[in-house]
Amino acid sequence: MHRLKAALQGLFCALLVLIAQPVLADWAVNMPRGVTQISNEVYELHMIIFWICVVIGVGVFGVMFASIYLHRKSRGVKPATFHESHTVEIIWTIIPFFILIAMAIPAAKMLIKMEDTRNADMTVKITGYQWMWGYEYVDQGVSLYSRLDNESNTVRQVKSGLDPKSVPNYLLNVDNQLVLPVGKKIRFLITANDVIHAWWVPDLAVKKDAIPGFVNEVWTKIDKEGIYRGQCAELCGKDHGFMPIVVKAVSEAEFKLWIEQQKNPTQIANASAPTSTVALNAATPQ
Amino acid sequence: MSTAAAHDHHDHHQPRGLVRWLTTTNHKDIGSLYLWFSLIMFFIGGIMALIIRAELFQPGMQMVNPQFFNSMTTMHALVMIFGGVMPAFVGLANWMIPMMIGAPDMALPRMNNWSFWILPFAFAMLLSTLFMDGGAPAGGWTLYPPLVLQTGDALPFAIFSVHLMGISSIMGAINVIATILNMRAPGLTLMRMPLFVWTWLITAYLLIAVMPVLAGAVTMLLTDKFFGTSFFSAAGGGDPVLFQHIFWFFGHPEVYILILPAFGIVSQILPTFARKPLFGYASMVYATASIAFLSFIVWAHHMFTVGMPLAGELFFMFATMLIAIPTGVKVFNWVATIWQGSMTFETPMLFSLGFVVLFTIGGFSGLMLAITPVDFQYHDTYFVVAHFHYVLVPGAVFAIMAAVYYWLPKWTGHMYNETLGKTHFWLSVIGMNITFFPMHFVGLAGMPRRIPDYAVQFADFNQVASIGAFLFGFSQLLLVWIVIKCVRGGPKATDRVWEGAKGLEWSVPSPAPYHTFETAPSQKVIEAETHG
């Protein structure tokens, strides 16, 4: 037995060393808080339920380990003979029931809020393709396609031999970003052209399937300017891992300017820098 | 009761060698066939998992192309579920149910032979798709259309093999039900049956209820692909989401098919090594039945993001949360069973205790997943992968291993090597946690499942998971070694192998004679060996 213990200890230490090696990089262990009211609420509900589970777990495992430690034959314990008790069985059926009700109430409230897509300030139609996203600003008459950026695409080829760490935002960068204004209730209409995809941006706490022949609705209201990244979340074929989503949240004024640029690319191009985002509208799916 | 003489007598007109195994109708032979088959499938499915983990060891695509990666995730799941876990449980049912209820054999022995021998052909066909034009199915084990309809030549082969597995499962289930309801020794009432028999009875009903549903769903895929129907094509008036509803109406009870017999196994083993009767036998039976019932009304929690109406989302959230109650009752009962026992920690006990702790962790993440608004964030991420591997690896697989160690001396007449067994347990439990625990973190941090390459910030935890996977995978070679060594010889096992063991299977010699109960056990033996 001693040899076995020593061997296991050795193995455990070896593994610790292996694990400890790349400590320098990112060890994110939790969901992002995000940048919308909903995403913050989701984060908080997630943490509440997590802690409830932890407390129950500590209780159950505590009793279990106490039993394993105290009630061992090697300590000369004589086994008890009890094998049922209606009272405790009823108690441990009813108490979890109340805990579940306590969880279900805030969850239901939040769900009702999340599904309320009425009174949106603007609408963006999102279409999933194998393998890119199409975005259409329904009210502004602007549309664009968004696919994995060239740099990531080169590196991710099988046996490219290139180092993913050298690419900024490897696999989470696109050629054309989805630009959205902050502080506006934006309704997304989500559909797909070929197979089922899912549009997911963790910082917005928005994930919805894009299904051919169906239009799903979901909404968001972004609080903070910035760039938020996500990925397709439904297996959609060989390049499923390579259709990222990038949302650029900007101020309303900046958004209006950007829309104008999209509408009149040539005019803007003549007026200012010649190589702006002219080609956006020209991009078409394969 | 059978004797050694009866044993010889019956062997006398048995064919030998390969023909014996092809034509056998004996529940023990068929049980062994099922178990060996599932062991082979565990290794085939395991190799696929290691290919996945090797590719994910670091960011960038180093080894396989994305299409093959998807084939590996798809085939790994199909092989593990239908080839690994389910046949292992059927093997245990074949071996143990007749011995536990005082019956000479299964009720339908010839059908039993058939239900086993279908499987090698089904899986030969499924695995052959790896070599076909367009590759093996790569649309995920859930086979969602329209994606799965893009499969190449493999589609009809994969679907036919799913049909065969379903036929085999249904026949196995009918046999289990017929055996339990008709072949119990006189005096062995339903509420005196060992928990393993109870959980299998309920599982068998689940199988009969849902396997035809899967068969229907995949047949519709087949006609959509080849006969111009459009069940699942919106362009033809069909509905791609309909498939998901039908699939998960099968698929959710299926996950309980993969765990209920494990509940039964653990409920046999904990009392033995705690030397104390199972706490709350009756509530264990009712909890199992409640879980089985609830499993039919929660399927849509697998598809919270498809855009169901609010009322549907609320209903499926509440119903799913309810499952925590009977499951909690079971866990509390197991803890109460060991409380104030007199415990020893032989390998089956270690695996069972590992089961209770780790399965409960999987249960907690399951409860988190049930909360719809939060599930939107977890859905289709590695958090889900972590969750279902916590319920399936330490749940189903550890329970199967516990069962093998527990009954191996009864099957072979020899004791296995306890030190090696314990080593196998510790390597498995450490490897399993290193593999799957970090998946919670990358999932929460935003890594989708089923992607062959990932953003750099997920690199470290993926590396850890891959190291754990190889440790876990290679540790399983130890199991093969221990089992083969035990089959070939070793210290003689006593009849009642474990000091605290109760049950009819321990009232017969080790190894159990070829036909166990040619005459039913007496009322006195039944009363001594069953609870209450």
Short mmCIF file of C-alpha atoms in Angstrom, two decimals, chain A:
data_model
loop_
_atom_site.label_atom_id
_atom_site.label_comp_id
_atom_site.label_asym_id
_atom_site.label_seq_id
_atom_site.Cartn_x
_atom_site.Cartn_y
_atom_site.Cartn_z
CA MET A 1 0.00 0.00 0.00
CA HIS A 2 2.81 2.39 0.83
CA ARG A 3 4.40 1.89 -2.54
CA LEU A 4 1.07 2.61 -4.19
CA LYS A 5 0.66 5.81 -2.20
CA ALA A 6 4.17 6.93 -3.04
CA ALA A 7 3.58 6.21 -6.73
CA LEU A 8 0.35 8.17 -6.73
CA GLN A 9 1.96 11.09 -4.95
CA GLY A 10 4.76 11.11 -7.49
CA LEU A 11 2.30 11.08 -10.35
CA PHE A 12 0.26 13.87 -8.80
CA CYS A 13 3.35 16.07 -8.38
CA ALA A 14 4.37 15.41 -11.97
CA LEU A 15 0.94 16.50 -13.13
CA LEU A 16 1.05 19.62 -10.99
CA VAL A 17 4.33 20.61 -12.59
CA LEU A 18 2.85 20.04 -16.05
CA ILE A 19 -0.21 22.07 -15.22
CA ALA A 20 1.74 24.86 -13.54
CA GLN A 21 3.99 25.38 -16.55
CA PRO A 22 1.93 27.71 -18.73
CA VAL A 23 0.62 29.73 -15.78
CA LEU A 24 1.37 33.03 -17.46
CA ALA A 25 -1.49 32.98 -19.92
CA ASP A 26 -5.22 33.42 -19.47
CA TRP A 27 -6.99 31.26 -16.90
CA ALA A 28 -10.46 32.74 -17.08
CA VAL A 29 -12.75 30.48 -15.05
CA ASN A 30 -16.06 32.24 -15.17
CA MET A 31 -18.67 33.77 -17.40
CA PRO A 32 -18.09 37.43 -18.34
CA ARG A 33 -20.31 39.95 -16.62
CA GLY A 34 -21.00 41.48 -19.99
CA VAL A 35 -22.12 44.93 -21.02
CA THR A 36 -25.91 44.84 -20.93
CA GLN A 37 -28.36 44.93 -18.07
CA ILE A 38 -29.54 41.44 -19.03
CA SER A 39 -26.02 40.03 -19.15
CA ASN A 40 -25.35 41.40 -15.68
CA GLU A 41 -28.54 39.88 -14.35
CA VAL A 42 -27.71 36.58 -16.01
CA TYR A 43 -24.30 36.66 -14.41
CA GLU A 44 -25.80 37.31 -11.00
CA LEU A 45 -28.40 34.55 -11.31
CA HIS A 46 -25.65 32.21 -12.47
CA MET A 47 -23.57 33.06 -9.40
CA ILE A 48 -26.52 32.70 -7.01
CA ILE A 49 -27.34 29.24 -8.32
CA PHE A 50 -23.67 28.33 -8.29
CA TRP A 51 -23.34 29.29 -4.63
CA ILE A 52 -26.53 27.44 -3.69
CA CYS A 53 -25.03 24.36 -5.33
CA VAL A 54 -21.76 24.90 -3.50
CA VAL A 55 -23.52 25.16 -0.13
CA ILE A 56 -25.57 22.00 -0.77
CA GLY A 57 -22.45 20.27 -2.05
CA VAL A 58 -20.41 21.20 1.00
CA GLY A 59 -23.21 19.89 3.20
CA VAL A 60 -23.70 16.58 1.39
CA PHE A 61 -20.02 15.89 0.80
CA GLY A 62 -19.20 17.02 4.35
CA VAL A 63 -21.56 14.43 5.82
CA MET A 64 -20.22 11.87 3.37
CA PHE A 65 -16.58 12.46 4.16
CA ALA A 66 -17.30 12.59 7.89
CA SER A 67 -18.94 9.21 7.50
CA ILE A 68 -16.04 7.85 5.46
CA TYR A 69 -13.62 9.06 8.10
CA LEU A 70 -15.56 8.14 11.24
CA HIS A 71 -17.51 5.04 10.28
CA ARG A 72 -14.77 2.80 9.04
CA LYS A 73 -14.44 -0.83 9.95
CA SER A 74 -10.74 -0.28 10.62
CA ARG A 75 -11.75 1.97 13.54
CA GLY A 76 -13.74 -0.91 14.95
CA VAL A 77 -17.14 0.68 14.30
CA LYS A 78 -20.14 -1.60 14.61
CA PRO A 79 -22.69 -0.81 11.87
CA ALA A 80 -26.03 0.69 12.87
CA THR A 81 -29.13 -1.11 11.61
CA PHE A 82 -31.54 1.73 10.73
CA HIS A 83 -32.73 1.68 7.16
CA GLU A 84 -35.52 4.16 6.85
CA SER A 85 -37.10 7.20 8.44
CA HIS A 86 -40.18 8.75 6.95
CA THR A 87 -39.53 12.02 8.75
CA VAL A 88 -36.09 12.72 7.30
CA GLU A 89 -37.13 11.46 3.88
CA ILE A 90 -40.07 13.86 3.81
CA ILE A 91 -37.86 16.71 5.05
CA TRP A 92 -35.23 16.19 2.40
CA THR A 93 -37.89 16.02 -0.29
CA ILE A 94 -39.66 19.20 0.77
CA ILE A 95 -36.68 21.46 1.51
CA PRO A 96 -35.16 21.08 -1.98
CA PHE A 97 -38.61 21.83 -3.38
CA PHE A 98 -38.61 25.22 -1.66
CA ILE A 99 -35.05 25.91 -2.75
CA LEU A 100 -36.10 25.20 -6.34
CA ILE A 101 -39.06 27.58 -6.06
CA ALA A 102 -36.69 30.25 -4.76
CA MET A 103 -34.55 29.72 -7.87
CA ALA A 104 -37.44 29.49 -10.30
CA ILE A 105 -39.04 32.83 -9.44
CA PRO A 106 -36.15 35.15 -10.43
CA ALA A 107 -35.36 32.88 -13.39
CA ALA A 108 -38.91 33.11 -14.71
CA LYS A 109 -38.97 36.90 -14.26
CA MET A 110 -35.72 37.28 -16.14
CA LEU A 111 -36.86 34.98 -18.91
CA ILE A 112 -40.02 37.00 -19.44
CA LYS A 113 -37.92 40.15 -19.73
CA MET A 114 -35.48 38.53 -22.15
CA GLU A 115 -38.23 37.39 -24.47
CA ASP A 116 -39.90 40.81 -24.68
CA THR A 117 -38.76 42.15 -28.04
CA ARG A 118 -41.40 44.90 -28.28
CA ASN A 119 -40.62 48.60 -28.70
CA ALA A 120 -37.25 48.17 -30.33
CA ASP A 121 -35.43 51.25 -31.62
CA MET A 122 -33.94 49.45 -34.59
CA THR A 123 -33.80 46.03 -36.21
CA VAL A 124 -30.89 44.02 -37.58
CA LYS A 125 -31.51 40.87 -39.56
CA ILE A 126 -28.85 38.23 -39.08
CA THR A 127 -28.45 35.37 -41.54
CA GLY A 128 -26.19 32.37 -40.96
CA TYR A 129 -24.37 30.89 -43.93
CA GLN A 130 -21.87 28.07 -44.26
CA TRP A 131 -19.61 29.77 -43.07
CA MET A 132 -20.13 33.46 -42.46
CA TRP A 133 -22.72 35.88 -41.15
CA GLY A 134 -24.89 38.25 -43.17
CA TYR A 135 -26.13 41.43 -41.42
CA GLU A 136 -28.90 43.63 -42.72
CA TYR A 137 -29.78 46.95 -41.06
CA VAL A 138 -33.47 46.74 -41.89
CA ASP A 139 -34.36 50.35 -41.05
CA GLN A 140 -31.28 51.90 -42.68
CA GLY A 141 -31.13 49.76 -45.82
CA VAL A 142 -27.52 48.74 -45.24
CA SER A 143 -26.18 45.21 -45.38
CA LEU A 144 -22.84 43.48 -45.13
CA TYR A 145 -21.22 40.07 -44.81
CA SER A 146 -18.85 39.16 -42.06
CA ARG A 147 -16.34 36.33 -42.16
CA LEU A 148 -13.19 35.13 -40.46
CA ASP A 149 -10.31 37.57 -41.02
CA ASN A 150 -7.61 36.58 -43.48
CA GLU A 151 -4.84 36.36 -40.95
CA SER A 152 -6.64 33.85 -38.71
CA ASN A 153 -7.81 32.00 -41.80
CA THR A 154 -4.26 31.50 -43.03
CA VAL A 155 -2.98 30.33 -39.67
CA ARG A 156 -5.86 27.96 -38.98
CA GLN A 157 -5.28 25.86 -42.10
CA VAL A 158 -4.27 22.27 -41.24
CA LYS A 159 -0.53 22.04 -40.59
CA SER A 160 0.00 25.69 -41.53
CA GLY A 161 2.89 25.65 -39.08
CA LEU A 162 2.10 29.26 -38.21
CA ASP A 163 1.74 30.31 -34.60
CA PRO A 164 -1.83 31.19 -33.57
CA LYS A 165 -0.42 33.22 -30.68
CA SER A 166 1.08 35.66 -33.19
CA VAL A 167 -2.38 36.62 -34.50
CA PRO A 168 -4.30 39.21 -32.46
CA ASN A 169 -7.71 37.75 -31.54
CA TYR A 170 -6.99 34.49 -33.34
CA LEU A 171 -10.28 33.02 -34.66
CA LEU A 172 -12.23 35.83 -33.00
CA ASN A 173 -11.69 38.47 -35.65
CA VAL A 174 -13.69 39.24 -38.79
CA ASP A 175 -13.26 41.26 -41.95
CA ASN A 176 -16.42 43.33 -41.40
CA GLN A 177 -17.69 44.05 -37.91
CA LEU A 178 -21.31 44.43 -36.91
CA VAL A 179 -21.51 48.05 -35.81
CA LEU A 180 -24.25 48.88 -33.28
CA PRO A 181 -25.16 51.98 -31.29
CA VAL A 182 -25.06 51.91 -27.49
CA GLY A 183 -28.14 52.73 -25.42
CA LYS A 184 -30.64 51.62 -28.07
CA LYS A 185 -32.93 48.63 -27.87
CA ILE A 186 -31.87 46.59 -30.87
CA ARG A 187 -34.03 43.76 -32.13
CA PHE A 188 -32.29 40.96 -33.98
CA LEU A 189 -34.15 38.81 -36.48
CA ILE A 190 -32.16 35.63 -36.87
CA THR A 191 -32.38 33.11 -39.67
CA ALA A 192 -30.15 30.88 -41.77
CA ASN A 193 -29.67 30.11 -45.40
CA ASP A 194 -28.44 26.49 -45.39
CA VAL A 195 -28.10 24.67 -42.07
CA ILE A 196 -28.76 25.62 -38.44
CA HIS A 197 -26.28 28.05 -36.88
CA ALA A 198 -26.49 29.95 -33.60
CA TRP A 199 -25.57 33.57 -33.05
CA TRP A 200 -23.83 34.04 -29.71
CA VAL A 201 -22.08 37.00 -28.11
CA PRO A 202 -21.32 36.19 -24.44
CA ASP A 203 -20.90 39.84 -23.40
CA LEU A 204 -24.46 40.57 -24.55
CA ALA A 205 -25.82 37.29 -23.12
CA VAL A 206 -27.51 36.70 -26.45
CA LYS A 207 -27.62 33.27 -28.04
CA LYS A 208 -30.26 32.20 -30.51
CA ASP A 209 -30.39 29.53 -33.19
CA ALA A 210 -30.44 30.60 -36.82
CA ILE A 211 -32.74 28.14 -38.55
CA PRO A 212 -33.44 27.96 -42.28
CA GLY A 213 -37.07 28.80 -42.99
CA PHE A 214 -37.62 30.36 -39.56
CA VAL A 215 -37.07 33.82 -38.15
CA ASN A 216 -36.15 34.01 -34.47
CA GLU A 217 -36.31 37.19 -32.46
CA VAL A 218 -34.05 38.40 -29.69
CA TRP A 219 -32.95 41.79 -28.43
CA THR A 220 -30.14 43.62 -26.69
CA LYS A 221 -29.30 47.06 -25.36
CA ILE A 222 -25.60 47.66 -25.04
CA ASP A 223 -24.43 49.89 -22.19
CA LYS A 224 -20.77 50.37 -23.02
CA GLU A 225 -18.83 51.18 -26.15
CA GLY A 226 -16.31 48.57 -27.13
CA ILE A 227 -15.67 45.45 -29.19
CA TYR A 228 -17.42 42.25 -28.18
CA ARG A 229 -16.60 38.88 -29.67
CA GLY A 230 -18.51 35.64 -30.04
CA GLN A 231 -18.79 32.55 -32.20
CA CYS A 232 -21.32 30.34 -33.93
CA ALA A 233 -22.66 27.97 -31.29
CA GLU A 234 -24.40 25.27 -33.32
CA LEU A 235 -22.47 22.63 -35.23
CA CYS A 236 -22.84 23.71 -38.84
CA GLY A 237 -20.30 21.68 -40.78
CA LYS A 238 -16.57 21.63 -41.25
CA ASP A 239 -15.91 25.33 -40.67
CA HIS A 240 -18.20 25.61 -37.65
CA GLY A 241 -15.25 26.68 -35.53
CA PHE A 242 -14.37 29.43 -37.95
CA MET A 243 -17.34 31.78 -38.09
CA PRO A 244 -16.74 34.38 -35.39
CA ILE A 245 -18.96 37.31 -34.53
CA VAL A 246 -17.57 40.75 -33.75
CA VAL A 247 -19.84 43.50 -32.47
CA LYS A 248 -18.48 47.01 -32.36
CA ALA A 249 -20.60 49.16 -30.04
CA VAL A 250 -20.27 52.89 -30.75
CA SER A 251 -22.00 56.10 -29.76
CA GLU A 252 -25.17 57.03 -31.59
CA ALA A 253 -23.48 59.85 -33.51
CA GLU A 254 -20.67 57.60 -34.60
CA PHE A 255 -23.19 54.98 -35.64
CA LYS A 256 -25.08 57.48 -37.81
CA LEU A 257 -21.86 58.52 -39.47
CA TRP A 258 -20.97 54.90 -40.11
CA ILE A 259 -24.37 54.23 -41.68
CA GLU A 260 -23.89 57.22 -43.98
CA GLN A 261 -20.53 55.88 -45.02
CA GLN A 262 -22.09 52.53 -45.84
CA LYS A 263 -24.83 54.14 -47.88
CA ASN A 264 -22.57 56.40 -49.93
CA PRO A 265 -19.21 54.71 -50.03
CA THR A 266 -18.01 56.49 -53.18
CA GLN A 267 -18.96 59.95 -51.97
CA ILE A 268 -17.17 59.48 -48.70
CA ALA A 269 -14.25 57.84 -50.44
CA ASN A 270 -13.82 60.83 -52.71
CA ALA A 271 -14.13 63.24 -49.84
CA SER A 272 -11.71 61.57 -47.46
CA ALA A 273 -9.40 58.61 -47.34
CA PRO A 274 -9.52 56.63 -50.59
CA THR A 275 -9.23 53.16 -49.03
CA SER A 276 -12.05 53.03 -46.50
CA THR A 277 -14.64 50.32 -46.08
CA VAL A 278 -15.87 50.68 -49.64
CA ALA A 279 -15.99 47.04 -50.52
CA LEU A 280 -18.42 46.11 -47.76
CA ASN A 281 -21.55 46.08 -49.85
CA ALA A 282 -19.87 44.37 -52.72
CA ALA A 283 -19.12 41.26 -50.70
CA THR A 284 -21.46 38.42 -51.56
CA PRO A 285 -21.84 34.89 -50.28
CA GLN A 286 -20.20 32.15 -52.31
#
